[in-house]
Amino acid sequence: MVSLIIGAAVLALLIFRQVSVRPLREGHRVPLILTVVGIVEFSQYLRSHRGHPAAIASALGGSLVLAAVSGAARAPTVRIWTQDGTVMRQGTALTVLLWIVPAAMHLGYDKLAGGNAVGDVGASTMLLYYAVTFTVQRRVLHARARAH
């Protein structure tokens, strides 16, 4: 339950940052923080859950593929432009929708992939999901900016 609350709070912060007009930066701080905290949460899940390892690995792997695909699909919905020599970016309403729907799919994917054998792996890997999707989106945005 705590992982789910943390995940929802992080999603709200990510969405807020997405729709704000901001410079497009190369920084890796946000994905690094999400990865480290996500690994801690997933480790705690693994210590307390005795599910089938193959089912858990399958659920995690499929969910991270979903994260990468959704990040790549979401990136073109972000507006980019140059202002005073700085590349700026701002997400749109579609960007917000493409954050929310795949995040919900991530939470449901563990049930589809492994049913009761994986427990709440989706909630425990939410921050890892965000790290992957955020990183892929940022990489696509940087590629678009270079082409722009």
Coordinates of N, CA and C in Angstrom, one line a residue:
M1 N 0.8 -1.2 0.0 CA 0.0 0.0 0.0 C 0.9 1.3 0.0
V2 N 1.9 1.2 0.8 CA 2.8 2.4 0.9 C 3.5 2.6 -0.5
S3 N 3.9 1.6 -1.2 CA 4.5 1.7 -2.5 C 3.5 2.3 -3.5
L4 N 2.2 2.0 -3.4 CA 1.2 2.5 -4.3 C 1.0 4.0 -4.0
I5 N 1.1 4.4 -2.8 CA 0.9 5.9 -2.4 C 2.1 6.6 -2.9
I6 N 3.3 6.1 -2.7 CA 4.5 6.7 -3.2 C 4.5 6.8 -4.7
G7 N 4.1 5.8 -5.3 CA 4.0 5.8 -6.8 C 3.0 6.8 -7.3
A8 N 1.9 7.0 -6.7 CA 0.9 8.0 -7.1 C 1.4 9.4 -6.9
A9 N 2.1 9.6 -5.8 CA 2.7 10.9 -5.5 C 3.8 11.3 -6.5
V10 N 4.6 10.3 -6.8 CA 5.7 10.5 -7.8 C 5.0 10.8 -9.2
L11 N 4.0 10.1 -9.6 CA 3.3 10.3 -10.8 C 2.8 11.7 -10.9
A12 N 2.2 12.2 -9.8 CA 1.6 13.5 -9.8 C 2.8 14.6 -10.0
L13 N 3.9 14.3 -9.3 CA 5.0 15.2 -9.5 C 5.6 15.2 -10.9
L14 N 5.7 14.0 -11.5 CA 6.2 13.9 -12.9 C 5.3 14.6 -13.9
I15 N 4.0 14.4 -13.7 CA 3.0 15.0 -14.6 C 3.1 16.5 -14.4
F16 N 3.2 17.0 -13.2 CA 3.3 18.5 -13.0 C 4.5 19.0 -13.7
R17 N 5.6 18.3 -13.6 CA 6.9 18.7 -14.3 C 6.7 18.6 -15.8
Q18 N 6.0 17.6 -16.3 CA 5.8 17.5 -17.7 C 5.0 18.6 -18.3
V19 N 4.0 19.1 -17.7 CA 3.2 20.2 -18.3 C 3.7 21.6 -18.0
S20 N 4.8 21.7 -17.2 CA 5.4 23.0 -17.0 C 6.4 23.3 -18.1
V21 N 6.5 24.5 -18.5 CA 7.4 24.9 -19.5 C 8.8 24.9 -18.8
R22 N 9.7 24.1 -19.4 CA 11.0 23.9 -18.8 C 12.1 23.7 -19.9
P23 N 13.3 24.0 -19.5 CA 14.4 23.7 -20.5 C 14.5 22.2 -20.6
L24 N 14.9 21.7 -21.8 CA 15.2 20.3 -22.0 C 16.6 20.1 -21.6
R25 N 16.8 19.3 -20.5 CA 18.2 19.1 -19.9 C 18.6 17.7 -20.1
E26 N 19.9 17.5 -20.0 CA 20.5 16.2 -20.1 C 20.6 15.4 -18.7
G27 N 20.2 16.1 -17.7 CA 20.4 15.6 -16.3 C 19.8 14.2 -16.1
H28 N 20.5 13.5 -15.3 CA 20.2 12.1 -15.0 C 19.7 11.9 -13.5
R29 N 19.6 13.0 -12.8 CA 19.3 12.9 -11.4 C 17.9 12.3 -11.1
V30 N 16.9 12.7 -11.8 CA 15.5 12.1 -11.5 C 15.5 10.6 -11.8
P31 N 16.0 10.2 -13.0 CA 15.9 8.7 -13.2 C 16.8 7.9 -12.2
L32 N 17.9 8.5 -11.8 CA 18.8 7.8 -10.9 C 18.1 7.7 -9.5
I33 N 17.5 8.7 -9.0 CA 16.8 8.7 -7.8 C 15.6 7.7 -7.8
L34 N 14.9 7.7 -8.9 CA 13.8 6.7 -9.1 C 14.3 5.3 -9.1
T35 N 15.4 5.1 -9.8 CA 16.0 3.7 -9.9 C 16.5 3.3 -8.5
V36 N 17.2 4.1 -7.8 CA 17.7 3.7 -6.5 C 16.5 3.4 -5.5
V37 N 15.6 4.3 -5.4 CA 14.5 4.0 -4.5 C 13.6 2.9 -5.0
G38 N 13.5 2.7 -6.3 CA 12.7 1.6 -6.9 C 13.4 0.3 -6.6
I39 N 14.7 0.2 -6.6 CA 15.4 -1.0 -6.3 C 15.2 -1.4 -4.8
V40 N 15.2 -0.4 -4.0 CA 15.0 -0.6 -2.5 C 13.6 -1.2 -2.3
E41 N 12.6 -0.5 -3.0 CA 11.2 -1.0 -2.8 C 11.0 -2.4 -3.3
F42 N 11.6 -2.7 -4.5 CA 11.5 -4.0 -5.1 C 12.2 -5.1 -4.2
S43 N 13.3 -4.7 -3.6 CA 14.0 -5.6 -2.7 C 13.2 -5.9 -1.5
Q44 N 12.5 -4.9 -1.0 CA 11.6 -5.2 0.2 C 10.5 -6.1 -0.2
Y45 N 10.0 -5.9 -1.4 CA 8.9 -6.8 -1.9 C 9.4 -8.2 -2.0
L46 N 10.6 -8.4 -2.6 CA 11.1 -9.8 -2.7 C 11.4 -10.5 -1.4
R47 N 11.8 -9.7 -0.4 CA 12.0 -10.3 0.9 C 10.7 -10.7 1.6
S48 N 9.6 -10.1 1.3 CA 8.4 -10.4 2.0 C 7.4 -11.3 1.2
H49 N 7.7 -11.4 -0.1 CA 6.8 -12.2 -1.0 C 7.5 -13.4 -1.5
R50 N 6.8 -14.5 -1.4 CA 7.4 -15.8 -1.8 C 6.7 -16.4 -3.0
G51 N 6.6 -15.5 -4.0 CA 6.0 -15.9 -5.3 C 6.9 -16.7 -6.2
H52 N 6.4 -17.2 -7.3 CA 7.2 -17.9 -8.2 C 8.2 -17.0 -8.9
P53 N 9.5 -17.2 -8.8 CA 10.5 -16.3 -9.4 C 10.4 -16.1 -10.9
A54 N 10.0 -17.1 -11.6 CA 9.9 -16.9 -13.1 C 8.7 -16.0 -13.4
A55 N 7.6 -16.2 -12.6 CA 6.4 -15.3 -12.8 C 6.7 -13.9 -12.5
I56 N 7.5 -13.7 -11.4 CA 7.9 -12.3 -11.0 C 8.8 -11.7 -12.0
A57 N 9.7 -12.5 -12.5 CA 10.7 -11.9 -13.6 C 9.9 -11.6 -14.8
S58 N 8.9 -12.4 -15.2 CA 8.1 -12.2 -16.4 C 7.3 -10.9 -16.2
A59 N 6.7 -10.8 -15.1 CA 5.9 -9.6 -14.8 C 6.7 -8.3 -14.9
L60 N 7.9 -8.4 -14.2 CA 8.8 -7.2 -14.2 C 9.3 -6.9 -15.6
G61 N 9.8 -7.9 -16.3 CA 10.3 -7.7 -17.7 C 9.3 -7.1 -18.6
G62 N 8.1 -7.7 -18.6 CA 7.0 -7.2 -19.5 C 6.6 -5.8 -19.2
S63 N 6.6 -5.5 -17.9 CA 6.2 -4.2 -17.4 C 7.3 -3.1 -17.8
L64 N 8.5 -3.5 -17.8 CA 9.6 -2.6 -18.1 C 9.6 -2.4 -19.7
V65 N 9.2 -3.4 -20.4 CA 9.1 -3.2 -21.9 C 7.9 -2.2 -22.1
L66 N 6.8 -2.4 -21.4 CA 5.7 -1.4 -21.5 C 6.2 0.0 -21.2
A67 N 7.0 0.1 -20.2 CA 7.6 1.4 -19.8 C 8.3 2.1 -20.9
A68 N 9.2 1.3 -21.6 CA 10.0 1.8 -22.7 C 9.1 2.2 -23.8
V69 N 8.2 1.3 -24.2 CA 7.3 1.6 -25.3 C 6.5 2.9 -25.0
S70 N 5.9 3.0 -23.8 CA 5.1 4.2 -23.5 C 5.9 5.4 -23.5
G71 N 7.1 5.4 -23.0 CA 8.0 6.6 -23.0 C 8.3 7.0 -24.5
A72 N 8.5 6.1 -25.3 CA 8.8 6.4 -26.7 C 7.5 6.9 -27.4
A73 N 6.4 6.4 -27.1 CA 5.1 6.8 -27.7 C 4.7 8.2 -27.1
R74 N 5.1 8.5 -25.9 CA 4.7 9.8 -25.2 C 5.5 10.9 -25.7
A75 N 6.8 10.7 -26.0 CA 7.7 11.7 -26.4 C 7.2 12.7 -27.5
P76 N 6.7 12.1 -28.6 CA 6.2 13.0 -29.6 C 5.1 13.9 -29.2
T77 N 4.4 13.7 -28.1 CA 3.3 14.5 -27.7 C 3.8 15.8 -26.9
V78 N 5.1 15.8 -26.6 CA 5.7 16.9 -25.9 C 6.2 17.9 -26.9
R79 N 5.7 19.2 -26.7 CA 6.2 20.3 -27.6 C 7.6 20.7 -27.3
I80 N 8.4 20.9 -28.3 CA 9.7 21.4 -28.1 C 10.0 22.6 -29.0
W81 N 10.7 23.6 -28.5 CA 11.0 24.8 -29.3 C 12.3 25.4 -28.7
T82 N 12.8 26.3 -29.5 CA 14.0 27.0 -29.0 C 13.6 28.4 -28.6
Q83 N 14.1 28.8 -27.5 CA 13.8 30.2 -26.9 C 15.1 30.7 -26.4
D84 N 15.6 31.8 -27.0 CA 16.8 32.5 -26.5 C 18.0 31.5 -26.5
G85 N 18.0 30.6 -27.5 CA 19.1 29.7 -27.6 C 19.0 28.4 -26.7
T86 N 17.9 28.3 -26.0 CA 17.7 27.2 -25.1 C 16.5 26.4 -25.6
V87 N 16.7 25.0 -25.7 CA 15.6 24.2 -26.1 C 14.7 24.0 -24.9
M88 N 13.4 24.3 -25.2 CA 12.4 24.3 -24.2 C 11.4 23.1 -24.5
R89 N 10.7 22.7 -23.5 CA 9.7 21.6 -23.7 C 8.5 21.8 -22.8
Q90 N 7.4 21.3 -23.2 CA 6.2 21.3 -22.4 C 5.3 20.2 -22.9
G91 N 4.8 19.4 -22.0 CA 3.8 18.4 -22.3 C 2.5 18.9 -22.5
T92 N 1.7 18.1 -23.2 CA 0.3 18.5 -23.6 C -0.7 17.6 -22.8
A93 N -1.9 17.8 -23.0 CA -3.0 17.0 -22.4 C -2.8 15.5 -22.8
L94 N -2.4 15.3 -24.0 CA -2.1 13.9 -24.5 C -0.9 13.3 -23.7
T95 N 0.1 14.1 -23.5 CA 1.2 13.7 -22.7 C 0.8 13.2 -21.3
V96 N -0.1 13.9 -20.7 CA -0.6 13.5 -19.4 C -1.4 12.2 -19.5
L97 N -2.2 12.1 -20.4 CA -3.0 10.9 -20.6 C -2.0 9.7 -20.8
L98 N -1.0 9.9 -21.6 CA 0.0 8.8 -21.9 C 0.9 8.6 -20.7
W99 N 0.8 9.3 -19.6 CA 1.5 9.0 -18.4 C 0.5 8.2 -17.5
I100 N -0.7 8.6 -17.5 CA -1.7 7.9 -16.6 C -2.1 6.5 -17.0
V101 N -2.5 6.4 -18.3 CA -3.0 5.1 -18.8 C -1.9 4.0 -18.7
P102 N -0.7 4.2 -19.2 CA 0.3 3.2 -19.1 C 0.7 2.9 -17.6
A103 N 0.7 3.9 -16.8 CA 0.9 3.6 -15.4 C -0.1 2.7 -14.8
A104 N -1.4 2.9 -15.1 CA -2.4 2.0 -14.7 C -2.2 0.6 -15.3
M105 N -1.8 0.6 -16.6 CA -1.6 -0.7 -17.2 C -0.4 -1.5 -16.5
H106 N 0.6 -0.7 -16.1 CA 1.7 -1.3 -15.3 C 1.2 -2.0 -14.1
L107 N 0.3 -1.4 -13.4 CA -0.3 -2.0 -12.1 C -1.1 -3.2 -12.4
G108 N -1.8 -3.2 -13.6 CA -2.6 -4.4 -13.9 C -1.8 -5.5 -14.6
Y109 N -0.7 -5.2 -15.2 CA 0.1 -6.1 -15.9 C 0.5 -7.3 -15.1
D110 N 0.9 -7.1 -13.8 CA 1.4 -8.2 -13.0 C 0.3 -9.2 -12.8
K111 N -1.0 -8.8 -12.7 CA -2.1 -9.7 -12.6 C -2.3 -10.6 -13.9
L112 N -2.1 -9.9 -15.0 CA -2.3 -10.6 -16.3 C -1.1 -11.6 -16.5
A113 N 0.1 -11.2 -16.1 CA 1.3 -12.0 -16.4 C 1.4 -13.2 -15.4
G114 N 1.0 -12.9 -14.2 CA 1.3 -14.0 -13.2 C 0.2 -14.3 -12.2
G115 N -0.9 -13.5 -12.3 CA -2.0 -13.7 -11.3 C -1.5 -13.6 -9.9
N116 N -1.9 -14.6 -9.1 CA -1.6 -14.5 -7.6 C -0.1 -14.9 -7.4
A117 N 0.5 -15.5 -8.4 CA 1.9 -15.9 -8.2 C 2.9 -14.7 -8.0
V118 N 2.5 -13.5 -8.4 CA 3.4 -12.4 -8.3 C 2.9 -11.4 -7.3
G119 N 1.8 -11.5 -6.7 CA 1.4 -10.6 -5.7 C 1.2 -9.2 -6.3
D120 N 1.8 -8.2 -5.5 CA 1.7 -6.8 -5.9 C 3.0 -6.3 -6.5
V121 N 3.6 -7.1 -7.4 CA 4.9 -6.7 -8.0 C 4.7 -5.3 -8.7
G122 N 3.6 -5.1 -9.3 CA 3.4 -3.8 -10.0 C 3.6 -2.6 -9.1
A123 N 3.0 -2.6 -7.9 CA 3.1 -1.5 -7.0 C 4.6 -1.4 -6.5
S124 N 5.2 -2.5 -6.3 CA 6.6 -2.5 -5.8 C 7.6 -2.1 -6.8
T125 N 7.2 -2.1 -8.1 CA 8.2 -1.7 -9.2 C 7.8 -0.5 -9.9
M126 N 6.8 0.3 -9.3 CA 6.3 1.5 -9.9 C 7.4 2.5 -10.2
L127 N 8.3 2.7 -9.2 CA 9.4 3.7 -9.4 C 10.4 3.2 -10.5
L128 N 10.6 1.9 -10.6 CA 11.5 1.4 -11.6 C 10.8 1.6 -13.0
Y129 N 9.5 1.4 -13.0 CA 8.8 1.7 -14.3 C 8.9 3.2 -14.7
Y130 N 8.8 4.1 -13.7 CA 8.9 5.5 -14.0 C 10.3 5.8 -14.5
A131 N 11.3 5.2 -13.9 CA 12.7 5.5 -14.3 C 12.9 5.1 -15.7
V132 N 12.4 4.0 -16.1 CA 12.6 3.5 -17.5 C 11.8 4.4 -18.5
T133 N 10.5 4.6 -18.2 CA 9.7 5.4 -19.1 C 10.2 6.8 -19.2
F134 N 10.6 7.4 -18.1 CA 11.1 8.8 -18.1 C 12.4 8.9 -18.9
T135 N 13.3 7.9 -18.8 CA 14.6 7.9 -19.5 C 14.4 7.8 -21.0
V136 N 13.5 6.8 -21.4 CA 13.2 6.6 -22.8 C 12.6 7.9 -23.4
Q137 N 11.6 8.5 -22.7 CA 11.0 9.7 -23.2 C 12.1 10.8 -23.4
R138 N 12.9 11.0 -22.4 CA 13.9 12.0 -22.5 C 14.9 11.8 -23.6
R139 N 15.3 10.5 -23.8 CA 16.2 10.2 -25.0 C 15.6 10.6 -26.3
V140 N 14.3 10.2 -26.5 CA 13.6 10.5 -27.7 C 13.5 12.1 -27.9
L141 N 13.2 12.8 -26.8 CA 13.1 14.2 -26.9 C 14.4 14.8 -27.3
H142 N 15.5 14.3 -26.7 CA 16.8 14.9 -27.1 C 17.1 14.6 -28.6
A143 N 16.7 13.4 -29.1 CA 16.9 13.1 -30.5 C 16.1 14.1 -31.3
R144 N 14.8 14.3 -30.9 CA 14.0 15.3 -31.6 C 14.6 16.7 -31.6
A145 N 15.2 17.1 -30.5 CA 15.8 18.4 -30.3 C 17.0 18.6 -31.2
R146 N 17.8 17.5 -31.3 CA 18.9 17.6 -32.2 C 18.5 17.7 -33.7
A147 N 17.4 17.0 -34.0 CA 16.9 17.1 -35.4 C 16.2 18.5 -35.7
H148 N 15.8 19.1 -34.6 CA 15.0 20.4 -34.7 C 16.0 21.4 -35.0

